Amino acid sequence: MAPVRTVCVYCGSGFGGDPAFRDAAETLGTAIAQAGMGLVYGGGDVGLMGTVARAALAAGGHVTGIIPDFLQAREHMLDDVQETVVVPDMHTRKRLMFERSDAFVTLPGGIGTLEELVEQLTWAQLGRHRKPVVLVSVADFWAPLLALFEHMRGHGFIREGLDLSYIVARDAAAVVPLLREAGHEPDPQAEEIVKERM
């Protein structure tokens, strides 16, 4: 099993209504950096996105921000990161985030966060990658989504042989140990197929 060296974090560009979400972002960013892992994220300095990046930087971590040019002003790029990649569109952003990451962690967020998470779950379901996917369900934030997955299973839309592969963490502090335990065996052929389909 190969170690996780870089972690992509999906999360909201807002803070949400529970202070625990911001605390989780700070905890996660700090833990990723202290574990010697690099952070890959959406490039902005707003909401939970900016919080996780600033926490990683404060703990001495390496941060790569990937942002579409049309979001540079809206999401206020974080200039302190070691690497910022400005791309022409969302598809390129998601492709690069996938290519540069060994694992995916999802904090609370909105529809964009959900879309990024579901895309990785779908690719894993179809055998296009084996990278760990972790949902950080702070204050049971992802409980309705997990219930929806069970609803889909109950109706036969998530069936044997096509089940979803994800790990649920109730606490951001549990993420790094879970990633170390999960590891993954890279599948270059599958990852090339993902790149071609994006």
XYZ file of N, CA and C in Angstrom:
594
model
N 0.842 -1.187 0.000
C 0.000 0.000 0.000
C 0.886 1.249 0.000
N 0.647 2.128 -0.939
C 1.446 3.344 -1.050
C 0.973 4.382 -0.031
N 1.887 5.162 0.540
C 1.479 6.189 1.499
C 0.775 7.352 0.806
N -0.063 8.032 1.557
C -0.720 9.239 1.055
C 0.241 10.403 1.262
N 0.620 11.041 0.177
C 1.559 12.164 0.226
C 0.860 13.508 0.056
N -0.214 13.527 -0.719
C -0.950 14.772 -0.955
C -2.435 14.515 -0.754
N -3.097 15.481 -0.129
C -4.509 15.340 0.210
C -5.298 16.492 -0.404
N -6.296 16.164 -1.179
C -7.203 17.170 -1.717
C -8.339 17.356 -0.723
N -8.597 18.600 -0.336
C -9.699 18.893 0.585
C -10.767 19.688 -0.155
N -11.972 19.143 -0.160
C -13.151 19.829 -0.681
C -13.901 20.400 0.514
N -14.323 21.662 0.417
C -15.078 22.264 1.519
C -15.710 23.566 1.051
N -16.517 24.142 1.921
C -17.277 25.328 1.564
C -16.447 26.596 1.442
N -16.910 27.485 0.572
C -16.311 28.817 0.465
C -16.965 29.772 1.461
N -17.894 29.246 2.271
C -18.470 29.956 3.407
C -18.115 29.185 4.670
N -18.550 29.713 5.823
C -18.227 29.062 7.087
C -19.340 28.158 7.602
N -20.559 28.315 7.076
C -21.679 27.559 7.597
C -22.127 28.116 8.934
N -23.163 27.511 9.501
C -23.760 28.072 10.702
C -23.245 27.521 12.006
N -22.325 26.564 11.965
C -21.846 25.933 13.194
C -20.349 26.212 13.346
N -19.921 26.830 14.443
C -18.494 27.100 14.653
C -17.634 25.844 14.600
N -18.234 24.677 14.810
C -17.478 23.426 14.759
C -16.912 23.172 13.369
N -17.550 23.721 12.341
C -17.051 23.525 10.981
C -15.702 24.218 10.800
N -15.604 25.451 11.287
C -14.334 26.189 11.177
C -13.254 25.503 12.013
N -13.623 25.054 13.201
C -12.661 24.343 14.050
C -12.134 23.095 13.344
N -13.036 22.385 12.667
C -12.634 21.170 11.952
C -11.671 21.499 10.820
N -11.929 22.601 10.111
C -11.042 23.001 9.016
C -9.650 23.323 9.544
N -9.580 24.027 10.664
C -8.284 24.351 11.265
C -7.562 23.085 11.716
N -8.297 22.193 12.355
C -7.711 20.943 12.820
C -7.175 20.122 11.663
N -7.966 20.029 10.594
C -7.562 19.225 9.439
C -6.334 19.807 8.758
N -6.336 21.113 8.491
C -5.189 21.731 7.841
C -3.912 21.551 8.639
N -4.008 21.729 9.954
C -2.850 21.556 10.828
C -2.359 20.117 10.811
N -3.286 19.172 10.898
C -2.921 17.750 10.942
C -2.260 17.293 9.647
N -2.772 17.758 8.512
C -2.190 17.388 7.217
C -0.736 17.864 7.154
N -0.513 19.117 7.552
C 0.846 19.667 7.514
C 1.774 18.943 8.487
N 1.304 18.696 9.700
C 2.140 18.036 10.699
C 2.482 16.600 10.310
N 1.633 15.997 9.478
C 1.899 14.638 9.006
C 2.856 14.618 7.816
N 3.282 15.808 7.371
C 4.185 15.883 6.228
C 3.485 15.672 4.897
N 2.175 15.796 4.885
C 1.413 15.654 3.652
C 1.170 17.031 3.049
N 1.093 17.091 1.723
C 0.779 18.341 1.048
C -0.719 18.513 0.920
N -1.165 19.755 0.963
C -2.582 20.074 0.794
C -2.827 20.586 -0.618
N -3.836 20.028 -1.263
C -4.323 20.532 -2.554
C -5.745 21.017 -2.311
N -6.035 22.250 -2.710
C -7.373 22.779 -2.441
C -7.752 23.783 -3.519
N -8.930 24.395 -3.364
C -9.485 25.227 -4.421
C -8.899 26.602 -4.619
N -7.905 26.992 -3.825
C -7.152 28.207 -4.108
C -7.643 29.487 -3.463
N -8.839 29.480 -2.868
C -9.391 30.705 -2.312
C -9.016 30.952 -0.866
N -9.260 32.201 -0.422
C -8.974 32.583 0.961
C -10.272 32.952 1.673
N -11.337 32.226 1.352
C -12.644 32.511 1.945
C -13.191 31.248 2.603
N -13.999 31.433 3.633
C -14.702 30.331 4.261
C -13.796 29.232 4.784
N -14.348 28.023 4.788
C -13.584 26.877 5.266
C -12.385 26.609 4.374
N -12.519 26.944 3.081
C -11.430 26.735 2.132
C -10.181 27.513 2.565
N -10.367 28.789 2.866
C -9.239 29.595 3.314
C -8.723 29.156 4.678
N -9.630 28.717 5.538
C -9.249 28.296 6.886
C -8.332 27.085 6.856
N -8.691 26.076 6.082
C -7.874 24.863 6.034
C -6.501 25.160 5.441
N -6.450 26.025 4.429
C -5.170 26.360 3.805
C -4.283 27.164 4.742
N -4.863 28.156 5.414
C -4.064 28.975 6.329
C -3.557 28.157 7.511
N -4.367 27.208 7.975
C -3.931 26.347 9.080
C -2.767 25.464 8.653
N -2.842 24.938 7.429
C -1.748 24.104 6.924
C -0.466 24.926 6.797
N -0.581 26.140 6.284
C 0.582 27.007 6.138
C 1.186 27.351 7.500
N 0.330 27.654 8.460
C 0.805 28.024 9.797
C 1.556 26.878 10.462
N 1.214 25.647 10.073
C 1.887 24.475 10.641
C 3.073 24.028 9.794
N 3.466 24.855 8.819
C 4.649 24.559 8.011
C 4.405 23.646 6.831
N 3.153 23.500 6.422
C 2.824 22.595 5.326
C 2.975 23.209 3.953
N 2.977 22.341 2.949
C 3.026 22.775 1.556
C 1.609 22.792 1.010
N 1.216 23.917 0.419
C -0.158 24.096 -0.056
C -0.164 24.453 -1.535
N -0.978 23.733 -2.291
C -1.193 24.022 -3.706
C -2.648 24.432 -3.899
N -2.847 25.636 -4.409
C -4.191 26.123 -4.708
C -4.444 26.082 -6.203
N -5.591 25.566 -6.594
C -5.954 25.481 -8.017
C -7.290 26.183 -8.196
N -7.291 27.246 -8.997
C -8.479 28.091 -9.078
C -8.741 28.519 -10.517
N -9.988 28.513 -10.956
C -10.311 29.021 -12.295
C -10.163 30.541 -12.324
N -9.795 31.069 -13.464
C -9.547 32.515 -13.534
C -10.778 33.339 -13.172
N -11.990 32.849 -13.484
C -13.184 33.649 -13.217
C -13.536 33.712 -11.726
N -12.880 32.880 -10.907
C -13.137 32.895 -9.462
C -12.057 33.633 -8.676
N -11.043 34.140 -9.364
C -9.929 34.771 -8.653
C -10.390 35.915 -7.755
N -11.277 36.752 -8.268
C -11.753 37.893 -7.488
C -12.778 37.454 -6.444
N -13.698 36.584 -6.831
C -14.782 36.180 -5.933
C -14.266 35.413 -4.718
N -13.289 34.540 -4.934
C -12.797 33.709 -3.838
C -11.484 34.239 -3.249
N -11.046 35.418 -3.689
C -9.875 36.083 -3.102
C -8.707 35.113 -2.922
N -7.955 34.899 -3.970
C -6.852 33.935 -3.929
C -5.949 34.167 -2.719
N -5.510 33.063 -2.133
C -4.588 33.112 -0.992
C -3.165 33.172 -1.541
N -2.537 34.340 -1.407
C -1.234 34.567 -2.030
C -0.073 33.906 -1.296
N -0.299 33.475 -0.062
C 0.803 32.940 0.740
C 1.155 31.496 0.418
N 0.341 30.817 -0.382
C 0.603 29.404 -0.660
C 1.858 29.265 -1.524
N 2.472 28.078 -1.448
C 3.701 27.849 -2.209
C 3.443 27.760 -3.700
N 2.256 27.294 -4.073
C 1.956 27.131 -5.502
C 0.495 27.466 -5.775
N 0.274 28.368 -6.714
C -1.075 28.673 -7.181
C -1.139 28.387 -8.666
N -2.135 27.608 -9.067
C -2.330 27.281 -10.475
C -3.651 27.898 -10.903
N -3.601 28.827 -11.843
C -4.818 29.446 -12.378
C -5.172 28.738 -13.678
N -6.387 28.233 -13.751
C -6.820 27.423 -14.891
C -8.007 28.102 -15.585
N -8.319 27.689 -16.817
C -9.368 28.380 -17.569
C -10.797 28.009 -17.186
N -11.005 26.857 -16.536
C -12.377 26.438 -16.264
C -12.422 25.423 -15.125
N -13.642 25.103 -14.705
C -13.846 24.184 -13.585
C -13.378 22.763 -13.917
N -13.560 22.347 -15.155
C -13.165 20.992 -15.540
C -11.655 20.802 -15.379
N -10.891 21.804 -15.798
C -9.439 21.724 -15.664
C -9.043 21.740 -14.192
N -9.724 22.558 -13.414
C -9.448 22.601 -11.973
C -9.632 21.220 -11.352
N -10.756 20.589 -11.628
C -11.042 19.281 -11.034
C -10.066 18.214 -11.525
N -9.685 18.293 -12.785
C -8.725 17.318 -13.319
C -7.383 17.448 -12.617
N -6.894 18.674 -12.458
C -5.603 18.875 -11.807
C -5.656 18.494 -10.329
N -6.761 18.801 -9.678
C -6.895 18.415 -8.273
C -6.849 16.896 -8.140
N -7.472 16.205 -9.080
C -7.428 14.747 -9.075
C -6.002 14.246 -9.306
N -5.343 14.770 -10.319
C -4.010 14.297 -10.689
C -2.995 14.529 -9.574
N -3.136 15.614 -8.830
C -2.128 15.989 -7.839
C -2.399 15.424 -6.451
N -3.444 14.623 -6.302
C -3.848 14.164 -4.974
C -3.839 12.649 -4.858
N -3.451 12.178 -3.677
C -3.467 10.748 -3.371
C -4.709 10.347 -2.587
N -5.448 11.329 -2.077
C -6.654 11.061 -1.298
C -7.536 12.305 -1.343
N -8.817 12.108 -1.012
C -9.794 13.195 -1.044
C -10.542 13.240 0.284
N -10.606 14.442 0.871
C -11.287 14.627 2.153
C -12.325 15.727 1.971
N -13.540 15.470 2.438
C -14.628 16.424 2.264
C -15.135 16.915 3.613
N -14.965 18.197 3.847
C -15.533 18.875 5.000
C -16.935 19.372 4.629
N -17.682 19.929 5.571
C -18.974 20.515 5.202
C -18.833 21.566 4.109
N -19.857 21.683 3.300
C -19.869 22.646 2.205
C -21.207 22.625 1.496
N -21.264 23.338 0.392
C -22.505 23.466 -0.366
C -22.547 22.555 -1.574
N -23.280 22.990 -2.589
C -23.537 22.142 -3.746
C -22.261 21.864 -4.529
N -21.337 22.829 -4.577
C -20.075 22.603 -5.275
C -19.231 21.546 -4.583
N -19.207 21.598 -3.257
C -18.484 20.588 -2.475
C -19.098 19.215 -2.704
N -20.427 19.163 -2.683
C -21.131 17.902 -2.908
C -20.828 17.347 -4.293
N -20.812 18.226 -5.283
C -20.550 17.785 -6.659
C -19.155 17.188 -6.796
N -18.169 17.816 -6.159
C -16.798 17.300 -6.217
C -16.687 15.943 -5.532
N -17.319 15.825 -4.372
C -17.318 14.557 -3.648
C -17.960 13.447 -4.464
N -19.148 13.710 -4.988
C -19.889 12.671 -5.719
C -19.139 12.243 -6.969
N -18.439 13.176 -7.611
C -17.655 12.799 -8.783
C -16.577 11.779 -8.415
N -15.874 12.011 -7.304
C -14.838 11.056 -6.900
C -15.438 9.714 -6.493
N -16.582 9.732 -5.829
C -17.257 8.487 -5.468
C -17.679 7.717 -6.709
N -18.151 8.438 -7.718
C -18.581 7.794 -8.959
C -17.405 7.151 -9.676
N -16.300 7.881 -9.778
C -15.126 7.321 -10.461
C -14.604 6.094 -9.732
N -14.589 6.162 -8.390
C -14.149 4.997 -7.622
C -15.117 3.832 -7.817
N -16.413 4.115 -7.836
C -17.429 3.083 -8.032
C -17.229 2.367 -9.363
N -16.809 3.111 -10.367
C -16.612 2.561 -11.706
C -15.199 2.003 -11.911
N -14.408 1.993 -10.849
C -13.077 1.406 -10.930
C -12.037 2.291 -11.581
N -12.297 3.595 -11.634
C -11.349 4.501 -12.294
C -10.224 4.956 -11.369
N -10.396 4.817 -10.058
C -9.289 5.088 -9.137
C -9.546 4.330 -7.841
N -8.472 4.223 -7.025
C -8.575 3.550 -5.732
C -8.118 4.463 -4.600
N -8.171 5.737 -4.815
C -7.721 6.689 -3.809
C -8.761 6.793 -2.690
N -8.315 6.880 -1.438
C -9.269 7.000 -0.337
C -10.118 8.264 -0.441
N -11.383 8.136 -0.080
C -12.324 9.261 -0.036
C -12.902 9.306 1.384
N -12.694 10.428 2.067
C -13.140 10.556 3.456
C -14.167 11.680 3.565
N -15.289 11.381 4.211
C -16.280 12.396 4.546
C -16.114 12.736 6.013
N -15.853 14.005 6.300
C -15.739 14.443 7.688
C -17.113 14.959 8.103
N -17.844 14.130 8.832
C -19.234 14.447 9.172
C -19.303 15.172 10.509
N -18.773 16.386 10.507
C -18.786 17.221 11.710
C -20.232 17.528 12.089
N -20.568 17.297 13.355
C -21.931 17.527 13.842
C -22.966 16.826 12.957
N -22.598 15.637 12.463
C -23.475 14.824 11.604
C -23.881 15.545 10.316
N -23.019 16.443 9.828
C -23.364 17.222 8.630
C -23.726 16.334 7.448
N -22.974 15.248 7.247
C -23.203 14.399 6.079
C -24.210 13.281 6.336
N -24.837 13.257 7.514
C -25.800 12.198 7.819
C -26.935 12.103 6.791
N -27.518 13.212 6.323
C -28.578 13.090 5.311
C -28.082 12.463 4.002
N -26.838 12.768 3.616
C -26.290 12.174 2.402
C -26.072 10.678 2.595
N -25.550 10.305 3.745
C -25.332 8.889 4.025
C -26.666 8.139 4.065
N -27.706 8.799 4.571
C -29.041 8.194 4.561
C -29.553 8.045 3.131
N -29.235 9.024 2.279
C -29.633 8.925 0.870
C -28.937 7.754 0.186
N -27.655 7.546 0.491
C -26.950 6.383 -0.064
C -27.661 5.089 0.332
N -28.075 4.997 1.599
C -28.789 3.800 2.044
C -30.121 3.664 1.323
N -30.788 4.777 1.096
C -32.047 4.790 0.337
C -31.822 4.257 -1.076
N -30.741 4.696 -1.717
C -30.404 4.218 -3.060
C -30.108 2.728 -3.052
N -29.375 2.270 -2.024
C -29.095 0.839 -1.903
C -30.394 0.048 -1.748
N -31.276 0.581 -0.912
C -32.535 -0.101 -0.664
C -33.387 -0.250 -1.904
N -33.238 0.661 -2.839
C -33.992 0.606 -4.092
C -33.204 -0.029 -5.233
N -32.033 -0.562 -4.925
C -31.277 -1.302 -5.919
C -30.456 -0.481 -6.891
N -30.293 0.821 -6.624
C -29.494 1.644 -7.539
C -28.009 1.644 -7.179
N -27.700 1.350 -5.930
C -26.323 1.055 -5.537
C -26.335 -0.416 -5.183
N -25.791 -1.228 -6.072
C -25.950 -2.675 -5.931
C -24.604 -3.365 -5.757
N -24.676 -4.633 -5.451
C -23.477 -5.420 -5.216
C -22.565 -5.358 -6.437
N -21.297 -5.143 -6.179
C -20.333 -5.004 -7.268
C -20.146 -3.568 -7.706
N -21.078 -2.689 -7.320
C -20.969 -1.262 -7.652
C -21.187 -0.415 -6.399
N -20.760 -0.939 -5.260
C -20.970 -0.194 -4.020
C -20.028 1.006 -3.966
N -20.340 1.933 -3.081
C -19.521 3.125 -2.920
C -18.383 2.844 -1.951
N -17.246 3.481 -2.214
C -16.073 3.304 -1.368
C -15.747 4.632 -0.703
N -16.033 4.713 0.585
C -15.736 5.932 1.329
C -15.533 5.582 2.797
N -14.900 6.516 3.500
C -14.657 6.393 4.928
C -15.328 7.587 5.596
N -15.993 7.356 6.699
C -16.620 8.449 7.436
C -15.825 8.727 8.707
N -15.431 9.984 8.876
C -14.773 10.431 10.103
C -15.716 11.388 10.815
N -15.926 11.177 12.088
C -16.800 12.066 12.864
C -16.029 13.287 13.359
N -14.702 13.192 13.335
C -13.845 14.231 13.896
C -12.682 14.457 12.937
N -12.353 15.712 12.672
C -11.263 16.016 11.747
C -9.927 15.461 12.226
N -9.758 15.319 13.522
C -8.499 14.793 14.053
C -8.285 13.335 13.677
N -9.356 12.644 13.287
C -9.240 11.225 12.920
C -8.817 11.022 11.466
N -8.809 12.077 10.671
C -8.608 11.933 9.225
C -7.222 11.393 8.877
N -6.171 12.012 9.385
C -4.817 11.584 9.021
C -4.568 10.124 9.419
N -4.918 9.700 10.644
C -4.757 8.277 10.951
C -5.541 7.366 10.007
N -6.732 7.774 9.618
C -7.522 6.977 8.681
C -6.839 6.890 7.318
N -6.268 7.997 6.858
C -5.568 7.994 5.569
C -4.327 7.125 5.626
N -3.612 7.186 6.733
C -2.420 6.336 6.872
C -2.799 4.862 6.853
N -3.934 4.559 7.467
C -4.397 3.171 7.504
C -4.905 2.717 6.136
N -5.608 3.596 5.458
C -6.219 3.227 4.177
C -5.179 3.016 3.086
N -4.262 4.006 2.931
C -3.293 3.902 1.842
C -4.001 3.630 0.529
N -3.270 3.308 -0.500
C -3.883 2.890 -1.756
C -2.829 2.327 -2.676
N -3.273 1.523 -3.615
C -2.399 1.014 -4.665
C -2.715 1.776 -5.935
N -1.820 2.670 -6.373
C -2.107 3.445 -7.575
C -2.378 2.542 -8.773
N -3.311 2.965 -9.585
C -3.662 2.237 -10.802
C -3.488 3.208 -11.971
N -2.237 3.340 -12.500
C -1.966 4.334 -13.535
C -2.889 4.215 -14.741
N -3.212 2.992 -15.163
C -4.079 2.812 -16.332
C -5.458 3.408 -16.061
N -6.012 3.150 -14.877
C -7.326 3.684 -14.541
C -7.277 5.201 -14.476
N -6.198 5.762 -13.897
C -6.111 7.205 -13.778
C -5.982 7.865 -15.147
N -5.322 7.219 -16.085
C -5.246 7.754 -17.437
C -6.628 7.806 -18.073
N -7.452 6.798 -17.811
C -8.805 6.781 -18.366
C -9.605 7.958 -17.791
N -9.449 8.222 -16.482
C -10.146 9.354 -15.872
C -9.744 10.644 -16.552
N -8.438 10.836 -16.783
C -7.970 12.054 -17.408
C -8.586 12.243 -18.791
N -8.678 11.143 -19.524
C -9.219 11.223 -20.882
C -10.697 11.566 -20.888
N -11.433 11.156 -19.834
C -12.871 11.354 -19.802
C -13.268 12.726 -19.280
N -12.313 13.470 -18.701
C -12.666 14.761 -18.103
C -12.771 15.847 -19.158
